[in-house]
PDB file of N, CA and C in Angstrom:
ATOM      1  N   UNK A  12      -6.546  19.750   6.639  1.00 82.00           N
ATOM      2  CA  UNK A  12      -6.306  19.592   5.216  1.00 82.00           C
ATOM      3  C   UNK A  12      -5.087  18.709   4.951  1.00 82.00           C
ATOM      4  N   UNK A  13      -4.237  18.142   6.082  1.00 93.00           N
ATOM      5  CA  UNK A  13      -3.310  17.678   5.691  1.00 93.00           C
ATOM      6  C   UNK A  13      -3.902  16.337   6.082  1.00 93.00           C
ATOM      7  N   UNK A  14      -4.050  15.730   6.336  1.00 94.00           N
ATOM      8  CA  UNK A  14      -4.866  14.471   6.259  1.00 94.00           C
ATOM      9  C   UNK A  14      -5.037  13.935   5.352  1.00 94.00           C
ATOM     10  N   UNK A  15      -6.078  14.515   4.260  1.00 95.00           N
ATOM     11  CA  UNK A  15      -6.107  13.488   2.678  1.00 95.00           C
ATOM     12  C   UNK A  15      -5.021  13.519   2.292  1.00 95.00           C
ATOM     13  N   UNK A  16      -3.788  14.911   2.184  1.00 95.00           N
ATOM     14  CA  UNK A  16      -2.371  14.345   1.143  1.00 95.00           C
ATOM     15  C   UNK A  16      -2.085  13.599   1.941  1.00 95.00           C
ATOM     16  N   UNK A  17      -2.118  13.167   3.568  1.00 97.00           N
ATOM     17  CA  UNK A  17      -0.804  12.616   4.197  1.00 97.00           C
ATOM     18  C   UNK A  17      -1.846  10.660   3.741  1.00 97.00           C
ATOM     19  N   UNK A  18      -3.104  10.623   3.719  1.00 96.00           N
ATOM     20  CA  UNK A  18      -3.576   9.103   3.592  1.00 96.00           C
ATOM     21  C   UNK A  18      -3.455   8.821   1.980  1.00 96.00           C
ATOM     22  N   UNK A  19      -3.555   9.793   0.589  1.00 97.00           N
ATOM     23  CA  UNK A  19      -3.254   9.697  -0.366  1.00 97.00           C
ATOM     24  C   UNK A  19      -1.811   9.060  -0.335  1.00 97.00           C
ATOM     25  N   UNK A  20      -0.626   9.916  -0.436  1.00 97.00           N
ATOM     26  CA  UNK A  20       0.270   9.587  -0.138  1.00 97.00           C
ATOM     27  C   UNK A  20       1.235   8.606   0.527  1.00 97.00           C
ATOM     28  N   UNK A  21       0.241   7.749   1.770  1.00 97.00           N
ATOM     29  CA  UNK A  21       0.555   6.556   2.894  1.00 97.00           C
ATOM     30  C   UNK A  21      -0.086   5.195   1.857  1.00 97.00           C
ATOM     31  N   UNK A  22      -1.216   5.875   0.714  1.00 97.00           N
ATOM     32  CA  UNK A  22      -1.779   4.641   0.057  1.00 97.00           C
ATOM     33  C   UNK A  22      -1.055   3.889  -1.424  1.00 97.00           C
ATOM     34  N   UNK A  23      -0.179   5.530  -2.107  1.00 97.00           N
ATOM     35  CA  UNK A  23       0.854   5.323  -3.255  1.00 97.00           C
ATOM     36  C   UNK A  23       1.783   4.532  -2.913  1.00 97.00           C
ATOM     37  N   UNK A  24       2.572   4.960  -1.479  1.00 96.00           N
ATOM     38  CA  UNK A  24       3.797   3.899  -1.049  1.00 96.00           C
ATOM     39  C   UNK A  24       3.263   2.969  -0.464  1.00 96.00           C
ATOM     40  N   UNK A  25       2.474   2.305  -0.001  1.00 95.00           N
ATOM     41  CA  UNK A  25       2.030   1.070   0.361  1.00 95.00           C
ATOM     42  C   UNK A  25       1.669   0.231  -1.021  1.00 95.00           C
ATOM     43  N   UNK A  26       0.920   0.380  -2.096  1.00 95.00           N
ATOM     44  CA  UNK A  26       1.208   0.111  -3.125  1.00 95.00           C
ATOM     45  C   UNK A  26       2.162  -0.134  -4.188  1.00 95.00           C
ATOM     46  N   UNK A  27       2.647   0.844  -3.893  1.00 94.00           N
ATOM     47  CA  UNK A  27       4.367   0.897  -4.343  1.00 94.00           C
ATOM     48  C   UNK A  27       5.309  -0.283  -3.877  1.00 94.00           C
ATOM     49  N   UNK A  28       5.369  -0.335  -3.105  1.00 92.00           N
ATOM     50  CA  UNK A  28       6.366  -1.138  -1.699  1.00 92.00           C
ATOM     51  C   UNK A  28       6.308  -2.254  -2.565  1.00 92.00           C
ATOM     52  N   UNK A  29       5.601  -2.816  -2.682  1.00 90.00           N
ATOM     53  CA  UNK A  29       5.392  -4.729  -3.231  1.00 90.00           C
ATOM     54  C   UNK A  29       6.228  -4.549  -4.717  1.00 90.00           C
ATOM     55  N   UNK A  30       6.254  -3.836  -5.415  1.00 90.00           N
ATOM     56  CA  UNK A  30       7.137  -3.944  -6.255  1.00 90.00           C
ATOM     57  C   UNK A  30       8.792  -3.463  -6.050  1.00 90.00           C
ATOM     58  N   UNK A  31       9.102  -2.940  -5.449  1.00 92.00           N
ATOM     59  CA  UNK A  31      10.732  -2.811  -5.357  1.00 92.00           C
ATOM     60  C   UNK A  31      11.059  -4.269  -5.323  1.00 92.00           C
ATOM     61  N   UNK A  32      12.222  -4.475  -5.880  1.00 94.00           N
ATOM     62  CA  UNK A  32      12.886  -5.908  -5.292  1.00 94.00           C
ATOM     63  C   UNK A  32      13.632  -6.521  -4.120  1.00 94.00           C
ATOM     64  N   UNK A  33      14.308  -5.482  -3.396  1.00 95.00           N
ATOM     65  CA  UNK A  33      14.296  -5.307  -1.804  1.00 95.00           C
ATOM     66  C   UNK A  33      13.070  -5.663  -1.058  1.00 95.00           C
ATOM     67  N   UNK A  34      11.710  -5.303  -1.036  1.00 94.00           N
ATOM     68  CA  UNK A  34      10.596  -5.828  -0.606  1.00 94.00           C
ATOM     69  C   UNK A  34      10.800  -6.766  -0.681  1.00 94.00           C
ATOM     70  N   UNK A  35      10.672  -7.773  -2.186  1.00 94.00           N
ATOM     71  CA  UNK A  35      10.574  -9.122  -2.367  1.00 94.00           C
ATOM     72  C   UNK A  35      11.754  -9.674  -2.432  1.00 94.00           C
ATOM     73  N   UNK A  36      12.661  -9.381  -2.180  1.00 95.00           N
ATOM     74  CA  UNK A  36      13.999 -10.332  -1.723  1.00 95.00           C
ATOM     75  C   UNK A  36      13.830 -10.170  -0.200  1.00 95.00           C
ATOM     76  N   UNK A  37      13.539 -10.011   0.590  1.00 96.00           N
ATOM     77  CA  UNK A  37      13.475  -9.761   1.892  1.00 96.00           C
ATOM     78  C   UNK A  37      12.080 -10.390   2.361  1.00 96.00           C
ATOM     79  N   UNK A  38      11.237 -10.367   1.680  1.00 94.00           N
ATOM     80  CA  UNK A  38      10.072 -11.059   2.280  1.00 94.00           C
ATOM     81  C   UNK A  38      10.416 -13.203   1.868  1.00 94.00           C
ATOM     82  N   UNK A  39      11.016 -12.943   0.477  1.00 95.00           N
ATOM     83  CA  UNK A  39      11.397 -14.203   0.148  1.00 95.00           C
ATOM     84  C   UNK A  39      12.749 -15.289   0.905  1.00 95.00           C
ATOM     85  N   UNK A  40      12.988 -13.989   1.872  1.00 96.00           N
ATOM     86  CA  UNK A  40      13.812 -14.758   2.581  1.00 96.00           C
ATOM     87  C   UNK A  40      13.229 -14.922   4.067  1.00 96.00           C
ATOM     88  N   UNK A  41      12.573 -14.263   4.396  1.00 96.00           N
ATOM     89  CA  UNK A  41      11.534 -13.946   5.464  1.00 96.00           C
ATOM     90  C   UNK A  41      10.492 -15.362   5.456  1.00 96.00           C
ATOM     91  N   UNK A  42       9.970 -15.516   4.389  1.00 95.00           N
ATOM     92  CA  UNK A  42       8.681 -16.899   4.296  1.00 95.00           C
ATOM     93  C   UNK A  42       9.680 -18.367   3.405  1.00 95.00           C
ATOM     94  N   UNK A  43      11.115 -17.925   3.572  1.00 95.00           N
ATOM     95  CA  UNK A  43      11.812 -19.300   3.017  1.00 95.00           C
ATOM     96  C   UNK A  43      11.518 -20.238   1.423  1.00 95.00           C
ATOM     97  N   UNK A  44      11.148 -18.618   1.285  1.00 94.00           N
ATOM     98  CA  UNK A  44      11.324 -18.834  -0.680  1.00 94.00           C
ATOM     99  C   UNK A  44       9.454 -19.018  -0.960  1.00 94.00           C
ATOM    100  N   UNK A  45       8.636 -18.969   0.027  1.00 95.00           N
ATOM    101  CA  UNK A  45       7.382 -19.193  -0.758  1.00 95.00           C
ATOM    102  C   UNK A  45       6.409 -18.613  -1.456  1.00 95.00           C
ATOM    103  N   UNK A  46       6.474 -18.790  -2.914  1.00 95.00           N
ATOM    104  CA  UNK A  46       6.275 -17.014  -3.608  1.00 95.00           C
ATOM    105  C   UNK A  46       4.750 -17.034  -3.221  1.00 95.00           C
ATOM    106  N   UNK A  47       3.824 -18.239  -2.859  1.00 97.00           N
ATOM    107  CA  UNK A  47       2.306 -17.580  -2.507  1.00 97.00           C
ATOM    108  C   UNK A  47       2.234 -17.185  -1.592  1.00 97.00           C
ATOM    109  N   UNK A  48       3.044 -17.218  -0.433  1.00 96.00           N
ATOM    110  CA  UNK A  48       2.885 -15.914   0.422  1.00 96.00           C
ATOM    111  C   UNK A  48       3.589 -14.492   0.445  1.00 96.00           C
ATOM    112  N   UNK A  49       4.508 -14.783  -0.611  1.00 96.00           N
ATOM    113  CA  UNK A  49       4.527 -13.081  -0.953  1.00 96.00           C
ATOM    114  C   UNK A  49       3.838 -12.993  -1.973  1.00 96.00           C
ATOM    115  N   UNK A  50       3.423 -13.385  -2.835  1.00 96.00           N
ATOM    116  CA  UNK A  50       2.281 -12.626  -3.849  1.00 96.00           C
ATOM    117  C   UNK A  50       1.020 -12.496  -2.502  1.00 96.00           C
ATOM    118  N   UNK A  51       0.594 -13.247  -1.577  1.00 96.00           N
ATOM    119  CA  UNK A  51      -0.200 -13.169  -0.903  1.00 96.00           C
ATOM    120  C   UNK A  51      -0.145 -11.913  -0.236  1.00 96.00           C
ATOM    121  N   UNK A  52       1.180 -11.499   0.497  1.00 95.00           N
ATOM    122  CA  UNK A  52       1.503  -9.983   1.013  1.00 95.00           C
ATOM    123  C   UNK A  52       1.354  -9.006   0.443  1.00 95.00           C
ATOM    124  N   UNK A  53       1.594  -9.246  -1.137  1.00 95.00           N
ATOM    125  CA  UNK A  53       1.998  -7.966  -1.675  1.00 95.00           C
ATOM    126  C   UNK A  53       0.576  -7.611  -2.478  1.00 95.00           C
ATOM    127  N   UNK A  54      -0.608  -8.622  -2.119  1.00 96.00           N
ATOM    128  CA  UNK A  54      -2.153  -8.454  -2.462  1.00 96.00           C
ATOM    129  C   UNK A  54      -2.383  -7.421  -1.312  1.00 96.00           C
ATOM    130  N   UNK A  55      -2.171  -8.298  -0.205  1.00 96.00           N
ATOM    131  CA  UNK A  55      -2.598  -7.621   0.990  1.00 96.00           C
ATOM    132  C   UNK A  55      -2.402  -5.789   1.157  1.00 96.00           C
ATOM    133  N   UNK A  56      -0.812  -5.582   0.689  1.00 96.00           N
ATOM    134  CA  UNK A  56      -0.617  -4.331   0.315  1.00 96.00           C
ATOM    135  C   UNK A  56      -0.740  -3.379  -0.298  1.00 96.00           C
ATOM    136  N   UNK A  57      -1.302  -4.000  -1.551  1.00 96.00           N
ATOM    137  CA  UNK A  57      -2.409  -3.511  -2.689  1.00 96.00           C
ATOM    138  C   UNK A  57      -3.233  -2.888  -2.413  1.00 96.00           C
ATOM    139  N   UNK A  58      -4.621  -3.614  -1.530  1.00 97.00           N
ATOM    140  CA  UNK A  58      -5.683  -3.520  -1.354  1.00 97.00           C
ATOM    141  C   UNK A  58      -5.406  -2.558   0.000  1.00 97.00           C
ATOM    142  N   UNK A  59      -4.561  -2.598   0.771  1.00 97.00           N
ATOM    143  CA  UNK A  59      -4.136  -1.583   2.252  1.00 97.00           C
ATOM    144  C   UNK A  59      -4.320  -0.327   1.799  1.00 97.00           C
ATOM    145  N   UNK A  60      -3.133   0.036   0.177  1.00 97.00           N
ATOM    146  CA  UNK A  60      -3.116   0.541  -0.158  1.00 97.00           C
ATOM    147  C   UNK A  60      -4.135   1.698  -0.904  1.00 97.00           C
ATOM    148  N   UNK A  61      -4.767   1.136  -1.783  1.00 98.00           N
ATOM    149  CA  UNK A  61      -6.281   1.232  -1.971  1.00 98.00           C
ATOM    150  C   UNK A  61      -7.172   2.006  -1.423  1.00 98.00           C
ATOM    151  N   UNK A  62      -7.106   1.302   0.082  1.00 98.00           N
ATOM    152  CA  UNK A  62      -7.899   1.654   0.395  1.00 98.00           C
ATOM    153  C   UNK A  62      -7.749   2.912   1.348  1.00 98.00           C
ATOM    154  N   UNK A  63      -6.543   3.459   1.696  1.00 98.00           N
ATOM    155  CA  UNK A  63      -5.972   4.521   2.356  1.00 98.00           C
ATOM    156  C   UNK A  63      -6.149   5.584   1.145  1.00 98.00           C
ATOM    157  N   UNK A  64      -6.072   5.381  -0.467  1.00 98.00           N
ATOM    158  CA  UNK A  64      -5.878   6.803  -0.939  1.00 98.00           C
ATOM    159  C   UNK A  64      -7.678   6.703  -1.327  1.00 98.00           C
ATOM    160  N   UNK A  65      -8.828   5.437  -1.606  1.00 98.00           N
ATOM    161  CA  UNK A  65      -9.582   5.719  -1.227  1.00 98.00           C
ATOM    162  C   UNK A  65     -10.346   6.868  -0.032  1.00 98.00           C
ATOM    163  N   UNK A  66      -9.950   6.474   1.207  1.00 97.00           N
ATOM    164  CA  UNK A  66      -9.730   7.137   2.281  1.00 97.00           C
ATOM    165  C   UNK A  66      -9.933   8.866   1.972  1.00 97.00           C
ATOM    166  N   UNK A  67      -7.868   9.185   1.893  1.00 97.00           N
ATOM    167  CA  UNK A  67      -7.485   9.933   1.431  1.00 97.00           C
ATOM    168  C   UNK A  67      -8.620  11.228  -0.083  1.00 97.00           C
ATOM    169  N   UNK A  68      -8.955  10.441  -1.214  1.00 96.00           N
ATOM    170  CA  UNK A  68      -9.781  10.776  -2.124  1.00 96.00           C
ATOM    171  C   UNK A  68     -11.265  11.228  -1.172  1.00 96.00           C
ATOM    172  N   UNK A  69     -11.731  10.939  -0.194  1.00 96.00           N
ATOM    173  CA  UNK A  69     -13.240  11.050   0.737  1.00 96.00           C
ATOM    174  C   UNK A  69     -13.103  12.165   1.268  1.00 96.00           C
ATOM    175  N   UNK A  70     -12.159  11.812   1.919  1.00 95.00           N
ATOM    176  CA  UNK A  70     -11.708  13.394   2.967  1.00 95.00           C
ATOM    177  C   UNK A  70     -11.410  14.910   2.044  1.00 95.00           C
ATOM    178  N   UNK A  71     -10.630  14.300   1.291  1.00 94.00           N
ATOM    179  CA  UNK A  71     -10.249  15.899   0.140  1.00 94.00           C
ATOM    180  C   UNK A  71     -11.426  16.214  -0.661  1.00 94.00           C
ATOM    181  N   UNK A  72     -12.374  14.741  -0.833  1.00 94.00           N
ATOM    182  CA  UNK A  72     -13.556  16.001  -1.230  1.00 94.00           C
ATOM    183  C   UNK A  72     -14.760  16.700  -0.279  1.00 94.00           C
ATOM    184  N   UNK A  73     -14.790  15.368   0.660  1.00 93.00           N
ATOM    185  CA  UNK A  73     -15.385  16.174   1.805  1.00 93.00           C
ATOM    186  C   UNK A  73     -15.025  18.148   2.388  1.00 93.00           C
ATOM    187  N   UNK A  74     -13.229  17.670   2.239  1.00 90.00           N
ATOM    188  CA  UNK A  74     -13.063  19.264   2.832  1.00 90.00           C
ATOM    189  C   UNK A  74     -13.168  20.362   1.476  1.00 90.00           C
ATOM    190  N   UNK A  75     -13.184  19.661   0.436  1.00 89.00           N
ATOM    191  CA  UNK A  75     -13.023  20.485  -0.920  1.00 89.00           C
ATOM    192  C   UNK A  75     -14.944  20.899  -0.970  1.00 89.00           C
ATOM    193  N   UNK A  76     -15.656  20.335  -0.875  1.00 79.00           N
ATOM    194  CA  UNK A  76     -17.065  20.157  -1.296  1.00 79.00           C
ATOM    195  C   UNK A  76     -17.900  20.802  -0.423  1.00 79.00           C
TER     196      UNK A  76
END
């Protein structure tokens, strides 16, 4: 049962992450200022995201159902 909170939960902060400004001051110094590859990352993290509390949402009703 701890599985869906722990992939729910792994999918909020992966989502999350791309907006702090630490993320993106650090990735923008990381790719040398090029904001389409951090908007490109922080898609990527979106959709990571997504798809872990997806995940997360399967399993809790699987064990709920």
């Amino acid at each position: 049962m701890i599985l869906p909170i722990f992939l729910i939960a792994a999918g909020i902060l992966l989502m999350l992450q791309p907006r702090t400004k630490r993320w993106r001051d650090r990735l923008l110094a990381h790719f040398g200022g090029d904001e389409q590859k951090v908007k490109q990352r922080a898609n990527t993290f979106m959709l990571l995201g997504f798809a872990f509390l997806l995940a997360g949402l399967a399993y809790l009703y699987k064990f709920t159902g």
